[in-house]
Coordinates of C-alpha atoms in Angstrom, one line a residue:
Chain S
X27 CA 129.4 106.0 86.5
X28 CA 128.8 105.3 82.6
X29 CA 131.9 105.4 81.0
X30 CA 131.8 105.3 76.9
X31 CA 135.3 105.3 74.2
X32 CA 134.5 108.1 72.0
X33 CA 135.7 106.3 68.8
X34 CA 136.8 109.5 66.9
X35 CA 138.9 111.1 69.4
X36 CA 139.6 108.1 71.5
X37 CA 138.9 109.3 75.0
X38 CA 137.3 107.1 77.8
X39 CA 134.3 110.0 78.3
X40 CA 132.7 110.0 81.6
X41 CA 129.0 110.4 81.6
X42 CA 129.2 114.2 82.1
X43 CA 131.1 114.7 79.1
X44 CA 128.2 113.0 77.0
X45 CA 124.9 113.8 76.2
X46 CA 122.6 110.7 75.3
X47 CA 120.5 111.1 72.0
X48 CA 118.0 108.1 71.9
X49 CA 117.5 104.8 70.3
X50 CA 119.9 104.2 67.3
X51 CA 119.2 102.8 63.9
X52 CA 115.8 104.6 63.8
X53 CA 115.0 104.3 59.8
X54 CA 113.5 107.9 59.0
X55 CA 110.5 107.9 56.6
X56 CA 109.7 110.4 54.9
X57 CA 107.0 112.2 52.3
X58 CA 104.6 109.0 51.3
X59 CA 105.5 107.0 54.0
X60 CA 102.0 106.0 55.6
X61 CA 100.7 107.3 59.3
X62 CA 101.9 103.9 60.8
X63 CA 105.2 104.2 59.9
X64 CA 105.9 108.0 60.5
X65 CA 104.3 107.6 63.7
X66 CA 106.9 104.3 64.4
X67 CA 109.7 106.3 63.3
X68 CA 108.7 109.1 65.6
X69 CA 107.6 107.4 69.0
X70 CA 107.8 103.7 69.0
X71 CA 111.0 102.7 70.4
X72 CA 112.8 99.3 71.6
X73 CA 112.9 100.6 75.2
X74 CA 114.6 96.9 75.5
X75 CA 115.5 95.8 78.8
X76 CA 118.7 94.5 78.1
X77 CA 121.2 95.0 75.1
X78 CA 120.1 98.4 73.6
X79 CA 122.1 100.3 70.5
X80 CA 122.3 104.2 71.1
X81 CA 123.3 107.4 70.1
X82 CA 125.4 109.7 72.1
X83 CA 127.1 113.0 71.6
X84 CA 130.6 113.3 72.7
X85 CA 129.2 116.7 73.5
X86 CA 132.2 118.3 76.2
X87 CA 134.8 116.5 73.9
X88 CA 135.3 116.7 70.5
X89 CA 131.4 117.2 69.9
X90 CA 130.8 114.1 67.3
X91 CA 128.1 111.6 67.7
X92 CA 128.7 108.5 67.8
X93 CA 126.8 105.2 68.8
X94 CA 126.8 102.6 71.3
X95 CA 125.8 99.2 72.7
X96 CA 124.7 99.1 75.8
X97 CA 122.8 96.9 78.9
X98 CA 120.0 98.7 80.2
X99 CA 119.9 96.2 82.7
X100 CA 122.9 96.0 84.0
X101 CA 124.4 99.0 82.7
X102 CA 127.2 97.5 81.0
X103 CA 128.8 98.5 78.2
X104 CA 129.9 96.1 75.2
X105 CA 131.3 98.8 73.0
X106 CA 131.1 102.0 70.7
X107 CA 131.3 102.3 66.9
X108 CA 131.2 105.4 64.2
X109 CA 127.4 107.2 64.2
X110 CA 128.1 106.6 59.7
X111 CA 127.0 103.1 60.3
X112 CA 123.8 101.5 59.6
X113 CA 123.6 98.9 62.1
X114 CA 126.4 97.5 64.9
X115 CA 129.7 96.1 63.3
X116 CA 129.6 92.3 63.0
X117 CA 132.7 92.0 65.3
X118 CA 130.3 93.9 68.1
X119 CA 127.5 91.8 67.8
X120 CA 129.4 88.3 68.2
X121 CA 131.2 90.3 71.5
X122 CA 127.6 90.7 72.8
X123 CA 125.9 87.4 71.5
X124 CA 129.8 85.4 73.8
X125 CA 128.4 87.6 76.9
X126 CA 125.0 87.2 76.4
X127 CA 123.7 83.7 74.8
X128 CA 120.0 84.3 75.1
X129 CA 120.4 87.6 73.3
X130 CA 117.8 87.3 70.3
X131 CA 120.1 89.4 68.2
X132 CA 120.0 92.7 66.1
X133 CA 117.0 93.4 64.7
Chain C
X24 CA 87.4 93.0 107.1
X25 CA 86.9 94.7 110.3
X26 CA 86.6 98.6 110.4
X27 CA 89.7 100.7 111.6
X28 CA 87.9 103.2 114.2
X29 CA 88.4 104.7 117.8
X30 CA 86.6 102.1 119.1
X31 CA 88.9 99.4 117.7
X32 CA 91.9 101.0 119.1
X33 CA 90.5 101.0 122.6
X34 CA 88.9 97.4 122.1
X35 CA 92.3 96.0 120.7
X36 CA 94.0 97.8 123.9
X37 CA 92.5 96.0 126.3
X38 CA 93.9 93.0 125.3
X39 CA 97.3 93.4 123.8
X40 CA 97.0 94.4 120.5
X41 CA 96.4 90.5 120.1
X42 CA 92.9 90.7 117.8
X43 CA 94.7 92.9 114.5
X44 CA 93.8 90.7 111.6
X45 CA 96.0 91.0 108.3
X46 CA 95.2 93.7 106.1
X47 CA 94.9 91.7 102.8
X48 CA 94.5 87.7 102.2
X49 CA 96.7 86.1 100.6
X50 CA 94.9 83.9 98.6
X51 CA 96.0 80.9 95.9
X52 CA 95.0 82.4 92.4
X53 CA 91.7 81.0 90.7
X54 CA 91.8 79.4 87.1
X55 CA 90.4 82.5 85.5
X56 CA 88.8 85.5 86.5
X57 CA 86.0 88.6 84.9
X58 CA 88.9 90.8 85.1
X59 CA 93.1 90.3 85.9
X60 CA 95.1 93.7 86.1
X61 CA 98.9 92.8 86.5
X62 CA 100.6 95.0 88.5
X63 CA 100.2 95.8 92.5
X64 CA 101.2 99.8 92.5
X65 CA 98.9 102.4 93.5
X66 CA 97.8 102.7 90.0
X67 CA 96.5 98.8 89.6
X68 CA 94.9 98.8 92.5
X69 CA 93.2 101.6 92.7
X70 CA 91.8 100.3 89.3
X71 CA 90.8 97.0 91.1
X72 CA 89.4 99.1 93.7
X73 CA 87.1 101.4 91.2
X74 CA 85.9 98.5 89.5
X75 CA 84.1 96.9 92.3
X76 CA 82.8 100.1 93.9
X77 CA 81.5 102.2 90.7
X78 CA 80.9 99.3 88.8
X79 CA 80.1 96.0 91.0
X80 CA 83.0 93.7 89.2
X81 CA 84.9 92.0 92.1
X82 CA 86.2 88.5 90.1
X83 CA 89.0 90.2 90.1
X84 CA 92.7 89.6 90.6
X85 CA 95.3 91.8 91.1
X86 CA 99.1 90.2 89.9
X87 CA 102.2 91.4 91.3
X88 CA 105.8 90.1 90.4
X89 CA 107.1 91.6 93.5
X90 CA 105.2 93.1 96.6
X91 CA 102.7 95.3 96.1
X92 CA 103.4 98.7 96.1
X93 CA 107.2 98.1 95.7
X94 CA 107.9 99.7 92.6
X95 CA 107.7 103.1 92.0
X96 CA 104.4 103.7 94.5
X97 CA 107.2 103.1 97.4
X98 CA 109.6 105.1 95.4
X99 CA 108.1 108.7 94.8
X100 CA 108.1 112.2 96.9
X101 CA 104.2 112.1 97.4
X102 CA 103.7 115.5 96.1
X103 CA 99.7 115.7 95.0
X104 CA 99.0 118.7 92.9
X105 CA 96.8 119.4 89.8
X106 CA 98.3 123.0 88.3
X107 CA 98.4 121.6 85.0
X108 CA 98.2 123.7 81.6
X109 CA 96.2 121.5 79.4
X110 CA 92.4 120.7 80.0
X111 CA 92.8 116.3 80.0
X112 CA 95.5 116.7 82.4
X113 CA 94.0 119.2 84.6
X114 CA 90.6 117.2 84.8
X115 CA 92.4 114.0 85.6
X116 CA 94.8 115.1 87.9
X117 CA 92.0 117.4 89.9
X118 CA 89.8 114.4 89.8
X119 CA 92.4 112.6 91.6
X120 CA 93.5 115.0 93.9
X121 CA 90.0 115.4 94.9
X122 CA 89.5 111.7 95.5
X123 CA 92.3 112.3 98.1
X124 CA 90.7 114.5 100.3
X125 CA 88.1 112.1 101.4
X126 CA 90.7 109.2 100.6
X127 CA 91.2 108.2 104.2
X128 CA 87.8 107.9 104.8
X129 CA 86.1 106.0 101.7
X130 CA 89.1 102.9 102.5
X131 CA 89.0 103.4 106.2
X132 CA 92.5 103.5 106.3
X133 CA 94.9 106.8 107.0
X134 CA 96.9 107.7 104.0
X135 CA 98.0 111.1 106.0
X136 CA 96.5 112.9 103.1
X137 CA 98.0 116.3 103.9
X138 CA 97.1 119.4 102.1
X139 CA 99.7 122.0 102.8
X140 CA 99.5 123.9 99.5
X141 CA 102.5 123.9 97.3
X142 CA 104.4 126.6 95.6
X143 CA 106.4 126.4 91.9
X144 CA 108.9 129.1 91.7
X145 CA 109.0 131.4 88.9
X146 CA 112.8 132.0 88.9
X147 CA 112.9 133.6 85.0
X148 CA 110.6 135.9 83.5
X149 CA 109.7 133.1 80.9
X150 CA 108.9 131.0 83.7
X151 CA 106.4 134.3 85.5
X152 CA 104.5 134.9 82.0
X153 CA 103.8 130.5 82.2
X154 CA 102.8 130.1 85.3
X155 CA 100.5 133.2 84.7
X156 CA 99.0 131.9 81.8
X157 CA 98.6 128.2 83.9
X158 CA 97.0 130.3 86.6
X159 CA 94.0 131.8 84.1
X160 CA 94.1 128.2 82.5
X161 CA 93.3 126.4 86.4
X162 CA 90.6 129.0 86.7
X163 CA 88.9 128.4 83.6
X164 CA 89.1 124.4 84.5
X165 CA 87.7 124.9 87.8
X166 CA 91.4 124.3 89.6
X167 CA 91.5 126.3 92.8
X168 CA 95.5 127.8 92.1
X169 CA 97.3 131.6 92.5
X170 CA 99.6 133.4 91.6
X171 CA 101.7 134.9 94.5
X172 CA 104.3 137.8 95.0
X173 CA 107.9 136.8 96.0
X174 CA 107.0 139.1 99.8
X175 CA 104.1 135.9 100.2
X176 CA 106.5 133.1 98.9
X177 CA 109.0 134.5 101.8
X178 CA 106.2 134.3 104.5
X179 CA 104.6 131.4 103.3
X180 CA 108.2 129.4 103.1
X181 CA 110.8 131.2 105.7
X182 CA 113.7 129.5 105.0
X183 CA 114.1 130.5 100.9
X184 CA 116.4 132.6 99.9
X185 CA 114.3 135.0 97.5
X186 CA 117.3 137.3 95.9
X187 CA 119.8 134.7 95.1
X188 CA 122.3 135.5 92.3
X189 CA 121.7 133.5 89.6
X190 CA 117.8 132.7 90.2
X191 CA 115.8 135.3 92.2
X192 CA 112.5 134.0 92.8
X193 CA 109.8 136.2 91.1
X194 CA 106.9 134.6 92.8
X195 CA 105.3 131.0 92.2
X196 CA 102.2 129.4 91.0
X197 CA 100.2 128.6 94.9
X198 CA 98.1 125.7 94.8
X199 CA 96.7 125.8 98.5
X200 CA 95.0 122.7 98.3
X201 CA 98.6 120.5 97.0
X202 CA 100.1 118.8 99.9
X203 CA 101.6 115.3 100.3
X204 CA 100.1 111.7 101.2
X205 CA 102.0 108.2 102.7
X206 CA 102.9 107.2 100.0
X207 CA 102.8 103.2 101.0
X208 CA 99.1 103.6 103.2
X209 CA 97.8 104.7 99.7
X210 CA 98.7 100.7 98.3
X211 CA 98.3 99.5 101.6
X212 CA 94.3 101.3 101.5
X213 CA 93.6 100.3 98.1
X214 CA 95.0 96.7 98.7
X215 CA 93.1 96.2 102.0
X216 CA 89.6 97.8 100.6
X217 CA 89.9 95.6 97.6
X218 CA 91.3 92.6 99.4
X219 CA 87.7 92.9 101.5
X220 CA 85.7 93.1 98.7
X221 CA 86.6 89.7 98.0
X222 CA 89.4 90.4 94.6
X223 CA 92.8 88.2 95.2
X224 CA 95.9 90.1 95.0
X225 CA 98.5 88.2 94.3
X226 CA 101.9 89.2 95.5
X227 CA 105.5 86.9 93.9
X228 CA 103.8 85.9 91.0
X229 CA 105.2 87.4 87.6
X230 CA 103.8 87.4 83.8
X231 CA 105.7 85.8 81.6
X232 CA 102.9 86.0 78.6
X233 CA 99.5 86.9 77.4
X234 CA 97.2 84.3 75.8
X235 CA 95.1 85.4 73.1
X236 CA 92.2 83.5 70.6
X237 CA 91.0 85.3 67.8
X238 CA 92.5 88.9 68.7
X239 CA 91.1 88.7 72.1
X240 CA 92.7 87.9 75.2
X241 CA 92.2 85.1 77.4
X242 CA 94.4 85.0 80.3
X243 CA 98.2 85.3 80.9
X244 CA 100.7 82.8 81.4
X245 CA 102.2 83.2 84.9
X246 CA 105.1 81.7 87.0
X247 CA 101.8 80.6 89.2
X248 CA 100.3 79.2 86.2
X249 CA 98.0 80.0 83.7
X250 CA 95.4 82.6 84.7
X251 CA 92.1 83.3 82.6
X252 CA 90.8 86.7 81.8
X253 CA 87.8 87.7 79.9
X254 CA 89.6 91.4 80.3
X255 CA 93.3 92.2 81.3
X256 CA 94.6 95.9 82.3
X257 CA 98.5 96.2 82.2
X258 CA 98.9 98.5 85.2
X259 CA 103.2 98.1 85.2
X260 CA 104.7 101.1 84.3
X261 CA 108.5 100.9 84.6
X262 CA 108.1 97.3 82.6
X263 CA 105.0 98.2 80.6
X264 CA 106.6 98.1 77.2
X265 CA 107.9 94.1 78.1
X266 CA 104.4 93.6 79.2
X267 CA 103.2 95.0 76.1
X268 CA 105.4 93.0 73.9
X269 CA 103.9 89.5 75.3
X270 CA 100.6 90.9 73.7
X271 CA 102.0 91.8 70.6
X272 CA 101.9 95.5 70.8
X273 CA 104.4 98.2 71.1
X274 CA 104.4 101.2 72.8
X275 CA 105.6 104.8 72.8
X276 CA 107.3 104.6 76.0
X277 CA 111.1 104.5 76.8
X278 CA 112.0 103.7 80.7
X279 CA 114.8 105.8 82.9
X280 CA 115.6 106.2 86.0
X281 CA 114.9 109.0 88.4
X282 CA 116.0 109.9 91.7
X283 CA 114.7 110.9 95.1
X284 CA 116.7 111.3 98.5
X285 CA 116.0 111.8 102.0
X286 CA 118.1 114.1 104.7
X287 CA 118.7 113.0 108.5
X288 CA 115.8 114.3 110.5
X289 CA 115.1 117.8 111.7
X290 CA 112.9 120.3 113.3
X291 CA 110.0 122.0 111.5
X292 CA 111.5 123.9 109.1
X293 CA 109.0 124.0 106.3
X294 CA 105.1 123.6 105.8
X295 CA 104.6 123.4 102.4
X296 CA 106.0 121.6 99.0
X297 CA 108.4 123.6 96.9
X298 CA 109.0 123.0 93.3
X299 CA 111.6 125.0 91.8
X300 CA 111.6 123.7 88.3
X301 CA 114.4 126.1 86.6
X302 CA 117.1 124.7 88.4
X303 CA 114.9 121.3 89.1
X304 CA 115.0 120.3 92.0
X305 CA 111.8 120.0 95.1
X306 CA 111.5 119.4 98.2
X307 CA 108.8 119.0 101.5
X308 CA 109.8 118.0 104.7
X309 CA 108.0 114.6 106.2
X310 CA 106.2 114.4 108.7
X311 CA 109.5 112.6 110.6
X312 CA 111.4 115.4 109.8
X313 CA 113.4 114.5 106.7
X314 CA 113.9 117.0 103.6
X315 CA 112.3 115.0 100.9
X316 CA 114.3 115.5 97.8
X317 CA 113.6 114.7 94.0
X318 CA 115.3 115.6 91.0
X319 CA 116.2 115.3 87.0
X320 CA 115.7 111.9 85.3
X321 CA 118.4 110.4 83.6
X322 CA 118.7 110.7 79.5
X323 CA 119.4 107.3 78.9
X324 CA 117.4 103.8 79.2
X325 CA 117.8 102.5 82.4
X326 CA 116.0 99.1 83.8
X327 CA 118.3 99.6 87.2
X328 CA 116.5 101.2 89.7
X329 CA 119.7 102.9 90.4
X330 CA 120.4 106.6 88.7
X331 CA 123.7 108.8 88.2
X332 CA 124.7 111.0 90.7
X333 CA 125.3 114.0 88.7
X334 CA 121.9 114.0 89.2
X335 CA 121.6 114.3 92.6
X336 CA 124.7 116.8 92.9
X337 CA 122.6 118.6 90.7
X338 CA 119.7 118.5 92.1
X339 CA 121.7 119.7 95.8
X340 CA 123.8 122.1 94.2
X341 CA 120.4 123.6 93.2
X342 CA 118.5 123.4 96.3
X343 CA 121.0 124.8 98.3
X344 CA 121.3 128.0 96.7
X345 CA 117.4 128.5 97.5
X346 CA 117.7 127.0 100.6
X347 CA 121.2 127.6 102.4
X348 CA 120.3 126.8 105.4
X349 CA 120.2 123.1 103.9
X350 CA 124.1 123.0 103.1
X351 CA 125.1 121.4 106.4
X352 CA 122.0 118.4 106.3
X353 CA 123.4 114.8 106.1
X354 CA 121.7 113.0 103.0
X355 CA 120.5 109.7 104.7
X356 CA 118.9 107.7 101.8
X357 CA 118.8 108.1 98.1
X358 CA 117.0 105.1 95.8
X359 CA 115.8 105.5 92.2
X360 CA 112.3 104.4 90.3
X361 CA 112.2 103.2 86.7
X362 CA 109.6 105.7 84.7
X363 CA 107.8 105.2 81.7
X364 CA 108.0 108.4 79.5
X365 CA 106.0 108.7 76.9
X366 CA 106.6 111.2 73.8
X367 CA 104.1 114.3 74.9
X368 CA 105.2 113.5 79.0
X369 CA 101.5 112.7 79.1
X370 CA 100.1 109.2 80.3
X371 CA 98.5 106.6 77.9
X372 CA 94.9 105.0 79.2
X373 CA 93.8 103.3 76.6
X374 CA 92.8 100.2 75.0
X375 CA 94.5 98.2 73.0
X376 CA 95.0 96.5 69.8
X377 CA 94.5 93.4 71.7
X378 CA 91.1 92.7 72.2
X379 CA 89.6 93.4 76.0
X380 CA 92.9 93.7 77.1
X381 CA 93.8 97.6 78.1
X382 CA 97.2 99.2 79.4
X383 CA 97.6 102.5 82.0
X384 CA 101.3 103.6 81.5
X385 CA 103.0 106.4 80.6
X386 CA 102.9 108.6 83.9
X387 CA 106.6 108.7 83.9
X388 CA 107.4 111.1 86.6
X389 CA 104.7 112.3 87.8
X390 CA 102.2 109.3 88.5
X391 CA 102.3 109.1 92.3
X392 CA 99.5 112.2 92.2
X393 CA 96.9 110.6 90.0
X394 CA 96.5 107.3 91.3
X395 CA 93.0 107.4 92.7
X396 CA 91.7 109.2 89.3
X397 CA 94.2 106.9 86.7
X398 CA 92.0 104.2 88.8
X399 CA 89.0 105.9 88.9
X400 CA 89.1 106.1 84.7
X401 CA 90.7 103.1 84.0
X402 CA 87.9 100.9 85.6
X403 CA 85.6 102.9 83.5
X404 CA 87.9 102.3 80.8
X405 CA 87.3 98.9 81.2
X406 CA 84.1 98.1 83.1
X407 CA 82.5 100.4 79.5
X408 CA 84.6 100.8 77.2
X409 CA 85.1 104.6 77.1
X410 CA 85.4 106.8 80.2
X411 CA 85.4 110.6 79.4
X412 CA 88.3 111.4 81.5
X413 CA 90.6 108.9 80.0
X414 CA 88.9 110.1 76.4
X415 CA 92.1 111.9 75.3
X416 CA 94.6 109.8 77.0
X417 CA 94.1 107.0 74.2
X418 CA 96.9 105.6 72.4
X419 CA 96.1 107.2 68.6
X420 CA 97.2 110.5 70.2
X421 CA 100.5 109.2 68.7
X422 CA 99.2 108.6 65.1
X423 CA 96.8 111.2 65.2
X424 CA 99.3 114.4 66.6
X425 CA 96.8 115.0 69.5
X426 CA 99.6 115.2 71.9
X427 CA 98.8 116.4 75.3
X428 CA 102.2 118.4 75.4
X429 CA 102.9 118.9 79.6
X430 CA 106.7 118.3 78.4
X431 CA 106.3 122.1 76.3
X432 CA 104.1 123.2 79.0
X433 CA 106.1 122.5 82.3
X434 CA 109.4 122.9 80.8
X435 CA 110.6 119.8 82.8
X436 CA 109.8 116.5 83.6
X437 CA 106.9 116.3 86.2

């Protein structure tokens, strides 16, 4: 079972307690973008098979989103950080680039 | 290839079974074919199989990374049914359902195609005035469906509990001519019927790019080699968007994990397919006797094959306060299949901004049903350049806002 740190309130959440929200870091265009990038921002999406960034809702908890970094193919988790920032802490990413070598990197 | 009859059953009989020959070859993979569709499932080869019979093109190879029909073709609950609300979906899905019924026949091969109708519960009144509306939507499309009282639900399906607590069932949307097929004899058809036809399929052999020249493709790098294309379909769905990336495209498609289960064996207990999509969860029983089971996909991105079991307690929990009598069964296998969801729910057949090469994705969970019309347009797709049933299916939908909503329509994944 997926097990995430909410890093507000601090608790090791069990899946049940969370509800996933969808690729993080999505950069929201708005009036004047053009009909690539509104349609980029609404449906294009990573769908990476390995290290993917998320949102999730600590949603039976203290109710905060926050965001994660995740395997999608193996399901492990490298970590969780505050859903204010704009892309994963620097401390995160080395974490994931010492597990994973041939990880290209955030992009 | 020679023909499955009566006649050979007697024949091979009389002398121990000795004279079967293998369904498929296995051959070595040519430099470069007219047309190379990666991806073995029902989908890809049913597209293989359409291209040489309504179109003549047989310089073709099928690619698999794994065995054929070992992704999510071996993985689904074989429901067939085409009681959908929107007109693309509803053409498509009747097309292919209607392609079953004479399935078994046109690849001499028995995919158990079995139409025992199939019921969706209407367990809310929101849920009675939809599957009203889908019922005068089906009749305008020329889909044979009904709507049915919860006195015919009872008789048609004995073991439901109609006046349960929390969700009485209000009646359900009938579509008589629903069933079920094998699920592997459908790949197994396809692959054989192609296979004798003279196209390669090629099992253990996995892409690990696409070539291009001057925005055109040109073949696709393999861990068999390089082999040429003058056209490439990406038939993968579970991996279509890592497929997609080695051609320098993206796509609108996240993959998750969903579930299916099997109980231990029993007696007859129930004749026809019952979706109860409130409290999600459906169910047939094989023709071995197990309670086929499917639920809820996961929320979150999932290359696994492997799902949470929530889910599945879920899914129970829900299935046993329609059918009690199921409480006691001993689950005997559960497995999960990677699907490709797309934004609208709805599948993408469509070319792409690659030149010749065109993708079939998107059927997330509810592909198993279409495969012989996804085939049946996606050759057309390809062998012409347009086909009129994969017309709104395209890619652009995206850009465009022409979604083909069945995720607003059905309420659920389906």
């Amino acid at each position: 079972m997926l097990t995430l740190t909410c890093p507000y309130c601090g608790v090791k959440a069990e899946e049940t307690e969370l509800a996933p929200g969808g690729e993080a870091h999505l950069k929201r265009f708005g009036p004047g973008a053009t009909d690539e990038d509104f349609e980029g921002y609404l449906f294009a999406r990573k769908n990476p098979k390995g290290v993917h960034f998320e949102r999730w809702r600590h949603a039976y908890g203290c109710g905060k989103w926050f965001l994660a970094a995740r395997d999608t193919a193996t399901l492990e988790v490298f970590g969780t950080y505050p859903a204010q920032s704009t892309e994963p802490p620097a401390d995160l990413i080395a974490k994931i680039k010492a597990k994973r070598p041939g990880w290209e990197g955030y992009k | 290839m020679k023909r499955y009859s009566v006649f050979a059953i007697a024949r091979e009989a009389l002398r121990y079974h000795q004279g079967w020959e293998r369904a498929w070859a296995s051959p070595e993979p040519k430099s470069s074919y007219d047309v190379v569709i990666v991806g073995a499932g029902g989908h890809g080869l049913a597209t293989a199989y359409y291209l040489g019979k309504n179109f003549g093109i047989t310089n073709v190879a099928v690619i698999e990374k794994g065995w054929l029909g070992g992704g999510n073709t071996g993985r689904n609950t074989t429901i067939i049914r085409s009681n959908y609300l929107q007109d693309p979906s509803a053409a498509i899905y009747e097309k292919a359902r209607s392609l079953y019924e004479t399935l078994s026949q046109d690849l001499n091969y028995n995919v158990m195609f079995s139409p025992r109708g199939l019921l969706m519960l209407a367990q809310t009144h929101h849920e009675v005035r939809g599957y009203l509306r889908t019922v005068h939507a089906n009749t305008l499309q020329g889909v044979s469906t009904e709507w049915i009282e919860p006195a015919k639900v009872k008789e048609l399906v004995p073991i439901i509990n109609i006046d349960g607590p929390r969700y009485p069932v209000l009646g359900a949307l009938y579509q008589a001519r629903g069933g079920t097929a094998r699920h592997d004899a459908v790949a197994w058809g396809y692959a054989r019927a192609c296979s004798a036809m003279g196209m390669h399929i090629i099992q253990k052999c996995e892409v690990t790019g696409v070539r291009s020249e001057g925005g055109n493709v040109t073949g696709v790098e393999t861990t068999r080699g390089f082999i040429g294309a003058k056209k490439l379909g990406i038939v993968v769905a579970g991996h279509s968007g890592q497929v997609a990336d080695m051609a320098g495209f993206r796509l609108p498609v996240e993959a998750v994990a969903l579930q299916a289960l099997v109980s231990e064996p029993i007696k007859p207990c129930m004749d026809v397919v019952v979706m109860a999509n409130t409290v999600h969860g459906y169910m047939s029983q094989s023709d071995k006797g197990e309670m086929v089971i499917g639920g809820g996909t996961d929320g979150f991105n999932n290359f696994t094959q492997r799902g949470s079991f929530q889910h599945i307690e879920e899914t129970l929990r829900a299935l046993i306060e329609t059918f009690p009598m199921i409480s006691r069964l001993k689950m005997l296998r559960q497995w999960g299949g990677i699907v490709d969801m797309t934004g609208d729910r709805s599948p993408i057949i469509s070319k792409t901004p690659l030149g010749n090469c065109f993708i079939n994705c998107g059927w997330g969970t509810g592909g198993f049903k279409a495969i012989p019309g996804s085939g049946w347009a996606m050759a057309e797709l390809m062998a012409k350049g347009q086909s009129p049933l994969a017309a709104d299916f395209g890619l652009e939908r995206f850009r465009e806002g022409r979604f083909i909503d069945e995720s607003v329509a059905a309420g659920v994944a389906h």
